[in-house]
PDB file of C-alpha atoms in Angstrom:
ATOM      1  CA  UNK A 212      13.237  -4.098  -7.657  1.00 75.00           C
ATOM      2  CA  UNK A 213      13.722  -5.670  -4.451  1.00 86.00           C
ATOM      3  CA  UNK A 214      11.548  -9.202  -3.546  1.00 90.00           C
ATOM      4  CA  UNK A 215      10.235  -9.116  -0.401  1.00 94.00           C
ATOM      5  CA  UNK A 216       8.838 -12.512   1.379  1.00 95.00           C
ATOM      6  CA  UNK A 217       6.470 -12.073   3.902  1.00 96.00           C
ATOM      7  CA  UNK A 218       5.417 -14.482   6.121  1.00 96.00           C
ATOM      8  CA  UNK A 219       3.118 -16.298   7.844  1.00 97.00           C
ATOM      9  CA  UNK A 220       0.790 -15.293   4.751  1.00 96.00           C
ATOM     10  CA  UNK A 221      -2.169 -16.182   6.925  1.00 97.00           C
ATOM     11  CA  UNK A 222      -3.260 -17.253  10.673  1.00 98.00           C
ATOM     12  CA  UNK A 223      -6.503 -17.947  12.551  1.00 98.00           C
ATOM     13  CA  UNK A 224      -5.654 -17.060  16.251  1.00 97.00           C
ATOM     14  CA  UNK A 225      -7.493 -16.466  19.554  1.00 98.00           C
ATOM     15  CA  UNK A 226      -8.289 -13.299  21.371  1.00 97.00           C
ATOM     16  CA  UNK A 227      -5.425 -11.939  23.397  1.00 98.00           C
ATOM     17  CA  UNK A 228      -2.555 -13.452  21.934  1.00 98.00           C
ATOM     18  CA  UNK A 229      -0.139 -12.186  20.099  1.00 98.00           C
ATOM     19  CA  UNK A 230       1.329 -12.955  16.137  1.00 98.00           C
ATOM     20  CA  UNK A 231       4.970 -12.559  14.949  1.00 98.00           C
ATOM     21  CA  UNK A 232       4.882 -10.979  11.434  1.00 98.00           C
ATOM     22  CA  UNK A 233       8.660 -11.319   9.440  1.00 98.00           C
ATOM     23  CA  UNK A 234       9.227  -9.635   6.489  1.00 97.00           C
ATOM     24  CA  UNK A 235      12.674 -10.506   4.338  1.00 97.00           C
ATOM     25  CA  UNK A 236      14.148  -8.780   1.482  1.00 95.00           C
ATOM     26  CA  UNK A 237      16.700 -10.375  -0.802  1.00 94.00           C
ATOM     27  CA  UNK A 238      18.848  -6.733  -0.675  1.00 91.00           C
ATOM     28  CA  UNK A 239      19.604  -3.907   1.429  1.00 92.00           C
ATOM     29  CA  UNK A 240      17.122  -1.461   2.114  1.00 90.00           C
ATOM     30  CA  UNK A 241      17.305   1.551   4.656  1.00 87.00           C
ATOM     31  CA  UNK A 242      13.900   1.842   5.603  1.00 88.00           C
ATOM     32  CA  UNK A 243      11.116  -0.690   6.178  1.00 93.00           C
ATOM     33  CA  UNK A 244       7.347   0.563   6.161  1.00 94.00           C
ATOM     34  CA  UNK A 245       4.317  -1.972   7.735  1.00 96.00           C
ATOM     35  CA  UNK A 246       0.929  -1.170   6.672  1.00 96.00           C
ATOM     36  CA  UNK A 247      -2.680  -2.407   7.597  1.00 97.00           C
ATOM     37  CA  UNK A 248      -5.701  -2.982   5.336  1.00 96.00           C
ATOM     38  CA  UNK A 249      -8.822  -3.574   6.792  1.00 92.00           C
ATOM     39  CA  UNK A 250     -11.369  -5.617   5.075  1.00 86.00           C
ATOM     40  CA  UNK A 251     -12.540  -3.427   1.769  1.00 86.00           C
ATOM     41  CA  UNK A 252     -10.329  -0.424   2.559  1.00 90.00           C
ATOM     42  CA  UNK A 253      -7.119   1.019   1.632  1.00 92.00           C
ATOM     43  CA  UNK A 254      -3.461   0.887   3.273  1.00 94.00           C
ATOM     44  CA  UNK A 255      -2.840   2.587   6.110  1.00 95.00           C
ATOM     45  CA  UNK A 256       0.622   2.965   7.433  1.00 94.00           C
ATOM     46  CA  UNK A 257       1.317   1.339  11.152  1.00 96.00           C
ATOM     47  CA  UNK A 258       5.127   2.386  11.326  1.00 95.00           C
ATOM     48  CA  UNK A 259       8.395   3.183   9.441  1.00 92.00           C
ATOM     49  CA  UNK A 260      11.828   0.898  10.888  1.00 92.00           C
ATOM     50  CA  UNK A 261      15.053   2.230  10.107  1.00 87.00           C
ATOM     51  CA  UNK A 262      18.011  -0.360  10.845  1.00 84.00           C
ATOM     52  CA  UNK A 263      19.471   0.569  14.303  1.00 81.00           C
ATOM     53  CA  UNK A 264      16.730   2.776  15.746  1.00 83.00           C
ATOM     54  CA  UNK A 265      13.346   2.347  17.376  1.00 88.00           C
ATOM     55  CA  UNK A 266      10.581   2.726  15.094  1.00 93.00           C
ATOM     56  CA  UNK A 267       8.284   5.525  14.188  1.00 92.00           C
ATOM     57  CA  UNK A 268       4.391   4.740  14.636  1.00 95.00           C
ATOM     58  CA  UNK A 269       2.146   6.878  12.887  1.00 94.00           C
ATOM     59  CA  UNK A 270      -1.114   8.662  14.933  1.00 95.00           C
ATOM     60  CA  UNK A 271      -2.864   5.522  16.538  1.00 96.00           C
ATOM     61  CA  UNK A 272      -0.431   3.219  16.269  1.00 97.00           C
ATOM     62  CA  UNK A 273       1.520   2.766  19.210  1.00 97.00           C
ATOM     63  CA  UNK A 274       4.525   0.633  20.200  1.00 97.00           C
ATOM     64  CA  UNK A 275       3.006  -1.513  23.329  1.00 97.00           C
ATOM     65  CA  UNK A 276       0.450  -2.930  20.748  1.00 98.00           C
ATOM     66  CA  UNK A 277       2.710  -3.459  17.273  1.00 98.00           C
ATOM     67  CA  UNK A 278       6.175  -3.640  18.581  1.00 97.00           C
ATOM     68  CA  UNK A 279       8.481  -3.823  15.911  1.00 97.00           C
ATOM     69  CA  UNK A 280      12.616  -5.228  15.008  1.00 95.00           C
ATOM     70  CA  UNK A 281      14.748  -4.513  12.749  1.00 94.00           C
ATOM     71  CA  UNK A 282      17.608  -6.517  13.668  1.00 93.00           C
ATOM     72  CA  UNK A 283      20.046  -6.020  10.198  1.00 93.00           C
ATOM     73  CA  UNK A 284      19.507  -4.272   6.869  1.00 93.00           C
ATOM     74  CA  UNK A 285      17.101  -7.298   5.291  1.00 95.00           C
ATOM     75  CA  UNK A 286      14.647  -7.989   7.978  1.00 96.00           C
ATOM     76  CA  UNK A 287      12.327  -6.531  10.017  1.00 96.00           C
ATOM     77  CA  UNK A 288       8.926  -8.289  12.570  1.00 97.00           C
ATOM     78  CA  UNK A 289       5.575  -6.939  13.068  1.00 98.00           C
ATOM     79  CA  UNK A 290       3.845  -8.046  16.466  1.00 98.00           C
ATOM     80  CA  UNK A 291      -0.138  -7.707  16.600  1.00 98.00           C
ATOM     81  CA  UNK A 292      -0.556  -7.786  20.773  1.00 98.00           C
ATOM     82  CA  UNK A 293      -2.984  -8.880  23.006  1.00 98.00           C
ATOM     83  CA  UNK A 294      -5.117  -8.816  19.805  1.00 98.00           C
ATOM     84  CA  UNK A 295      -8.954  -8.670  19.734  1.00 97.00           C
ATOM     85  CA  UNK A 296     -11.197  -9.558  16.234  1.00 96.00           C
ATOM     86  CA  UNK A 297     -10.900  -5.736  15.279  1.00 95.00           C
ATOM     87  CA  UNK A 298      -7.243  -6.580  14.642  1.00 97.00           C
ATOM     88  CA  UNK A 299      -8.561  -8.656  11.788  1.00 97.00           C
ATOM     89  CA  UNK A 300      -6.750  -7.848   8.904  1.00 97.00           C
ATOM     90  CA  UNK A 301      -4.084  -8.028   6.425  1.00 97.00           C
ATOM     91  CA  UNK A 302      -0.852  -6.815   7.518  1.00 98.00           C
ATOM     92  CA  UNK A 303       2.268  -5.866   4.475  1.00 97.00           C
ATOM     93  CA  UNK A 304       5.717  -4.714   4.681  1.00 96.00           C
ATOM     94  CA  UNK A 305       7.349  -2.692   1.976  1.00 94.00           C
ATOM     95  CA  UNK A 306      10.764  -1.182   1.063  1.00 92.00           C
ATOM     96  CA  UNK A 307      11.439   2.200  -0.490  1.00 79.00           C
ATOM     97  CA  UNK A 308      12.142   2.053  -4.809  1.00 60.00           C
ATOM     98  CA  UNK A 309      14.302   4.704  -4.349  1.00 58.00           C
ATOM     99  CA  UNK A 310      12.549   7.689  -4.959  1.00 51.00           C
ATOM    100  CA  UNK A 311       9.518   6.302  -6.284  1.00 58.00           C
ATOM    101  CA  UNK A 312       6.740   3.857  -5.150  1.00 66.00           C
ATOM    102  CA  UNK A 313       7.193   1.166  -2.904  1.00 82.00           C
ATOM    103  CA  UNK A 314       7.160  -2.740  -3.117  1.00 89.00           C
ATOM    104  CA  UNK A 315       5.356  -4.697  -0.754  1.00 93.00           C
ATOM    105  CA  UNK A 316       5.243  -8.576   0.436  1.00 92.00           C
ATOM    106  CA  UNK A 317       2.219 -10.238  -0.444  1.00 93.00           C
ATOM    107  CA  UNK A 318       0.807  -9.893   3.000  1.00 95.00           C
ATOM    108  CA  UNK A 319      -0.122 -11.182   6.219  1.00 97.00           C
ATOM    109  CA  UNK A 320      -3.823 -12.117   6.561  1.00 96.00           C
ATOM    110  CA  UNK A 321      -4.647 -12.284   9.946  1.00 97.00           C
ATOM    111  CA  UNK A 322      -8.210 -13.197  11.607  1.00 97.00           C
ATOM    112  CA  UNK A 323      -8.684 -13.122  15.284  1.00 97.00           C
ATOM    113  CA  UNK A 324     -11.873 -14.732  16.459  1.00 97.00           C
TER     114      UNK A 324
ATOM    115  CA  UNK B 194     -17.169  -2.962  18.548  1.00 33.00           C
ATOM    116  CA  UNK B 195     -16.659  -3.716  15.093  1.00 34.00           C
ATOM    117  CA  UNK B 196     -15.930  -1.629  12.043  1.00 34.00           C
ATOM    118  CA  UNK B 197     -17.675  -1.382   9.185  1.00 37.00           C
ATOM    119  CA  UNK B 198     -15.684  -1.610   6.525  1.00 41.00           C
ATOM    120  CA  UNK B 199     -16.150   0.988   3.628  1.00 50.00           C
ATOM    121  CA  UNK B 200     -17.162  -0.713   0.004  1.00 65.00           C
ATOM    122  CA  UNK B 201     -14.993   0.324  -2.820  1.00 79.00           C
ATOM    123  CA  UNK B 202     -16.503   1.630  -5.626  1.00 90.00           C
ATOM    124  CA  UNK B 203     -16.374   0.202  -8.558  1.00 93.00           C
ATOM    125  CA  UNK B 204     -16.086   0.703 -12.368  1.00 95.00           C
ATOM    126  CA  UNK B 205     -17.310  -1.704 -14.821  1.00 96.00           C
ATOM    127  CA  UNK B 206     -15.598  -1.631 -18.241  1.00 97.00           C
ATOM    128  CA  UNK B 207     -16.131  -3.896 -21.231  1.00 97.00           C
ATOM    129  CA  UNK B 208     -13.041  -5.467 -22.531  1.00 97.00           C
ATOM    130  CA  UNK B 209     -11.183  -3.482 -24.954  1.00 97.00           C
ATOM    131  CA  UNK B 210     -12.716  -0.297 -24.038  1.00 97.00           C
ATOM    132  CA  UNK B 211     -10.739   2.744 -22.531  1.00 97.00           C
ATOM    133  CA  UNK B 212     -10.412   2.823 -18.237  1.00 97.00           C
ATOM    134  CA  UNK B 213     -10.737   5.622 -16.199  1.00 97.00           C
ATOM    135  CA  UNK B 214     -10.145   5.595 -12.693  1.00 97.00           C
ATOM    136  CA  UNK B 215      -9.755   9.010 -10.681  1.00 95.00           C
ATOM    137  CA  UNK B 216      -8.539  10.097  -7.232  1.00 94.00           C
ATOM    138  CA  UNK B 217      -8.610  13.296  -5.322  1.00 93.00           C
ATOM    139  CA  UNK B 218      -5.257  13.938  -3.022  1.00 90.00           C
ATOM    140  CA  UNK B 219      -4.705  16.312  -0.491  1.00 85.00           C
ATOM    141  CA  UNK B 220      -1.042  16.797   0.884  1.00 83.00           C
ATOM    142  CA  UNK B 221       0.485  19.669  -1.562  1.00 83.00           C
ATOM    143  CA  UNK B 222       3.978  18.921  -0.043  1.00 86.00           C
ATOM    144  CA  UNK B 223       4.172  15.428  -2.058  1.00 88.00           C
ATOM    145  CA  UNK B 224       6.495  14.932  -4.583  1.00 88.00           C
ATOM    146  CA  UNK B 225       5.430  11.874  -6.422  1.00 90.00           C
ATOM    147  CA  UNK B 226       2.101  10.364  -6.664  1.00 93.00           C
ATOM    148  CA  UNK B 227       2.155   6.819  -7.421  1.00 93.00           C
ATOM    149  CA  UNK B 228      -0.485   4.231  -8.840  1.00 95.00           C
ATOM    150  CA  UNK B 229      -0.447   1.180  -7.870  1.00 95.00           C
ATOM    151  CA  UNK B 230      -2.417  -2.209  -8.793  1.00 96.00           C
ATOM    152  CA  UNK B 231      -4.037  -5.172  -6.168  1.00 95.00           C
ATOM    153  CA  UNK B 232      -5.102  -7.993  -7.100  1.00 94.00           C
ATOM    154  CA  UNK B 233      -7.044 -10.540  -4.736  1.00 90.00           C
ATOM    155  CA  UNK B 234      -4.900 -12.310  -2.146  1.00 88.00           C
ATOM    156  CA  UNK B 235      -1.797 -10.587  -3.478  1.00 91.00           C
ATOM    157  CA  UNK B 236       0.028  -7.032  -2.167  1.00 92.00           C
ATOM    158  CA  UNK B 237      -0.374  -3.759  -4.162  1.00 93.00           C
ATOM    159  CA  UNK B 238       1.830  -3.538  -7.199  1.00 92.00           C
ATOM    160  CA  UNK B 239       3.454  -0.533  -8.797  1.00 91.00           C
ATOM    161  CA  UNK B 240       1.746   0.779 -12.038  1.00 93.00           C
ATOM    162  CA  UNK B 241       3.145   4.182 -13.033  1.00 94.00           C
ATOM    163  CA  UNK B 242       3.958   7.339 -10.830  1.00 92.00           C
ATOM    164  CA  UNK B 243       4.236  10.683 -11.828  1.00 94.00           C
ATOM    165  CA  UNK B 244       6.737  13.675 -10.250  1.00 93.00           C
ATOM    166  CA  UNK B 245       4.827  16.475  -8.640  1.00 94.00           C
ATOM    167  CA  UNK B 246       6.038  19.262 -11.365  1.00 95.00           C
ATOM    168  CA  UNK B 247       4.778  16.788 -14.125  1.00 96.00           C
ATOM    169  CA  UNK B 248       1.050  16.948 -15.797  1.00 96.00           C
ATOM    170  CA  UNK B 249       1.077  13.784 -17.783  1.00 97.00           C
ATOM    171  CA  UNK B 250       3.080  10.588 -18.049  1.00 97.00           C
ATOM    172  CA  UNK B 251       2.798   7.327 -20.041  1.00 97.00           C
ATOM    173  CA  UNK B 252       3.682   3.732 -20.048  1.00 94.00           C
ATOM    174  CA  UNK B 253       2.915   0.519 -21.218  1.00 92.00           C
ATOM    175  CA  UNK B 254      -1.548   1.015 -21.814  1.00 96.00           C
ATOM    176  CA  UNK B 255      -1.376   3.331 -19.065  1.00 97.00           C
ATOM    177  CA  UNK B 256      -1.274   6.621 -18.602  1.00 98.00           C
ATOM    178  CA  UNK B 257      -1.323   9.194 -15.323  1.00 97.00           C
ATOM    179  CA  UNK B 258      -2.634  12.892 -15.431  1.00 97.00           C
ATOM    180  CA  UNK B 259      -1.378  14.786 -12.180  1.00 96.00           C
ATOM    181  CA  UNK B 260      -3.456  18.697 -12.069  1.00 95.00           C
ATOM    182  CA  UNK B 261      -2.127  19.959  -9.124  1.00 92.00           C
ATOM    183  CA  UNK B 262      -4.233  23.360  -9.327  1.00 92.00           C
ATOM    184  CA  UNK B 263      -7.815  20.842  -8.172  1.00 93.00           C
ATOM    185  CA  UNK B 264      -5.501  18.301  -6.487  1.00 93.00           C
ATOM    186  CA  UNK B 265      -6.637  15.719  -8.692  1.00 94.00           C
ATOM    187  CA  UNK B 266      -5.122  12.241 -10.201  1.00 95.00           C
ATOM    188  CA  UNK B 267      -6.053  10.233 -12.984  1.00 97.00           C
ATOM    189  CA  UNK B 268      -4.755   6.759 -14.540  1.00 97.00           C
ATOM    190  CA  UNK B 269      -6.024   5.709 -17.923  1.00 98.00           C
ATOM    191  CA  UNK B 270      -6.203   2.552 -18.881  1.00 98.00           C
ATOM    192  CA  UNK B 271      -6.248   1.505 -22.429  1.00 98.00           C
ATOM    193  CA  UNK B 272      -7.976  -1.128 -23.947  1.00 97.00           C
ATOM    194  CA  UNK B 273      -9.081  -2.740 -21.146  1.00 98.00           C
ATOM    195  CA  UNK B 274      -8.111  -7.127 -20.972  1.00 97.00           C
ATOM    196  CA  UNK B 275      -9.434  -8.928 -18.042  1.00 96.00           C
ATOM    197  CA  UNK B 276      -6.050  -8.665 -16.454  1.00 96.00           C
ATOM    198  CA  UNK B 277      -6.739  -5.361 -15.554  1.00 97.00           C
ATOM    199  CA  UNK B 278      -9.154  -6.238 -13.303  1.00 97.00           C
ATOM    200  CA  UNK B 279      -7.898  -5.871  -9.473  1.00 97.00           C
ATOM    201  CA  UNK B 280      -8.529  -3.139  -7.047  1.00 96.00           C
ATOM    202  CA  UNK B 281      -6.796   0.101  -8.023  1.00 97.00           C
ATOM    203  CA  UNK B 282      -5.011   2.748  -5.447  1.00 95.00           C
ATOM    204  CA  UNK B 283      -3.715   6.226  -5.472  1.00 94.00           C
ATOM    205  CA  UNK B 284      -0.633   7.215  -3.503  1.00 93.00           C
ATOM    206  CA  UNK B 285       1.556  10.446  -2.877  1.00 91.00           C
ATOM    207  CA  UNK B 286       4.693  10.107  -1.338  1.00 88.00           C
ATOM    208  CA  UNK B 287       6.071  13.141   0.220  1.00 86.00           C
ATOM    209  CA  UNK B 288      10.119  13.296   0.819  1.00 81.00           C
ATOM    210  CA  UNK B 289      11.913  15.388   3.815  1.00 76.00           C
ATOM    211  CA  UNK B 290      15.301  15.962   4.762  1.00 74.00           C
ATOM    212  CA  UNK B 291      17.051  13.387   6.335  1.00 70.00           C
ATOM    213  CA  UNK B 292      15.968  10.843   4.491  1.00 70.00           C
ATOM    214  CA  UNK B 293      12.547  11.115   5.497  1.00 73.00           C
ATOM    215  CA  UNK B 294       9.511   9.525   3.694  1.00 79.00           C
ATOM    216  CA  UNK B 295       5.992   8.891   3.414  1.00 84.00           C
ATOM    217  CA  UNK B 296       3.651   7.041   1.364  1.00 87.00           C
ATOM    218  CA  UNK B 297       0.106   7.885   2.297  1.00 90.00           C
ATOM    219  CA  UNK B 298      -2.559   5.707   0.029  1.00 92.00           C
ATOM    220  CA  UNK B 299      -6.320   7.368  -0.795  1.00 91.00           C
ATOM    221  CA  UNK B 300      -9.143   4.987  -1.198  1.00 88.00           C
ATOM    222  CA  UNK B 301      -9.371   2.408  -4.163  1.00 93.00           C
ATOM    223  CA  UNK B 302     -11.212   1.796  -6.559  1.00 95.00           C
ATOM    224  CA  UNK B 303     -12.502  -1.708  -7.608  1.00 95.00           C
ATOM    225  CA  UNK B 304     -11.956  -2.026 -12.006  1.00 97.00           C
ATOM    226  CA  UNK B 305     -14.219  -5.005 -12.984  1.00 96.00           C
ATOM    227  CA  UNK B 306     -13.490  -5.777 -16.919  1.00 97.00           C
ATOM    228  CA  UNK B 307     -16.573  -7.889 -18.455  1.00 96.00           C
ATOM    229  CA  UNK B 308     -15.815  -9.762 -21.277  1.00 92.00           C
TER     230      UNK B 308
END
């Protein structure tokens, strides 16, 4: 399966900036998925980037706050925007398995204070 | 203002005993339904899945039980090690044309193995 490396892995920053998230895969992969998981909760999916097109953000998730890349086949950024403490959380990319599950990164734990 | 985040429930097992964990689902157009495995600081890992027209599969000490007519998902864990312990997800992935896909995780649970 693919190996994903996701980084920074964590970051402290202040209210109303913003946080560059890159995810890179050691192989090919047509579609890129980044999730959020809030403190004690499940994944929830932010967006899916294919190569070559804008991204598609999922029901409130929107592009002006978590603009994404996807610049070639292996990588793909997250930005977290003008963020606020309820941003807090940990951010993870993932690539398709084919037609089963996913593999994620290790993930992006982010605290805004 | 802030959310509150939701606590995961949790099973406690004693080490060598038989695992349970159990998850309801609710999108009948998915065509695989995946477990997957997180431990602390680290991203969720894949377990096992199971195809939509399938009612049982096994692997390695685990094994998934898909009944589609209650919309209902279980993974069984056998003989329990501390290993096992991490926080424990359901998925179902649903497929369209054009290449389409969507992984949609329900809510974990926590598996605490005591020794």
């Amino acid at each position: 399966s693919a190996v994903i490396s996701q980084k920074p892995s964590r970051d402290i920053c202040q209210r109303g900036t913003s946080l560059t998230i890159q995810c890179q895969v050691d192989s090919q992969v047509t579609m890129m998925f980044w999730y959020r998981q809030q403190p004690g909760q499940s994944l929830t999916l932010i967006a899916t980037a294919n190569q070559g097109s804008e991204a598609t953000y999922e029901s409130g998730f929107v592009i002006d706050k978590f603009p994404i890349s996807r610049p070639n086949l292996t990588f793909s950024t997250l930005t977290v925007s003008n963020m606020s403490p309820e941003d807090s959380s940990i951010y993870l990319c993932s690539v398709g398995a084919g037609a089963r599950g996913y593999t994620f990164g290790s993930g992006t734990r982010l605290t805004v204070v | 203002g802030e959310s509150v985040g939701l606590h995961l429930p949790t099973l406690s097992v004693q080490e060598g005993d038989n695992s349970i964990i159990n998850c309801a689902y609710s999108n009948s157009a998915s065509d695989y339904f995946i477990w997957y495995k997180q431990e602390s600081g680290k991203g969720p890992q894949f377990i096992i899945d199971i195809r939509s027209n399938m009612d049982k599969r096994q692997g390695q000490r685990v094994t998934v039980l898909l009944n589609k007519t209650v919309k209902h998902l279980s993974l069984q864990i056998a003989a329990t090690q501390p290993g096992d312990s991490a926080v424990y997800f359901c998925a179902e992935k649903e497929s369209g044309s054009g290449g389409y896909q969507k992984v949609t995780f329900g809510t974990g649970t926590k598996l605490q193995v005591i020794p």
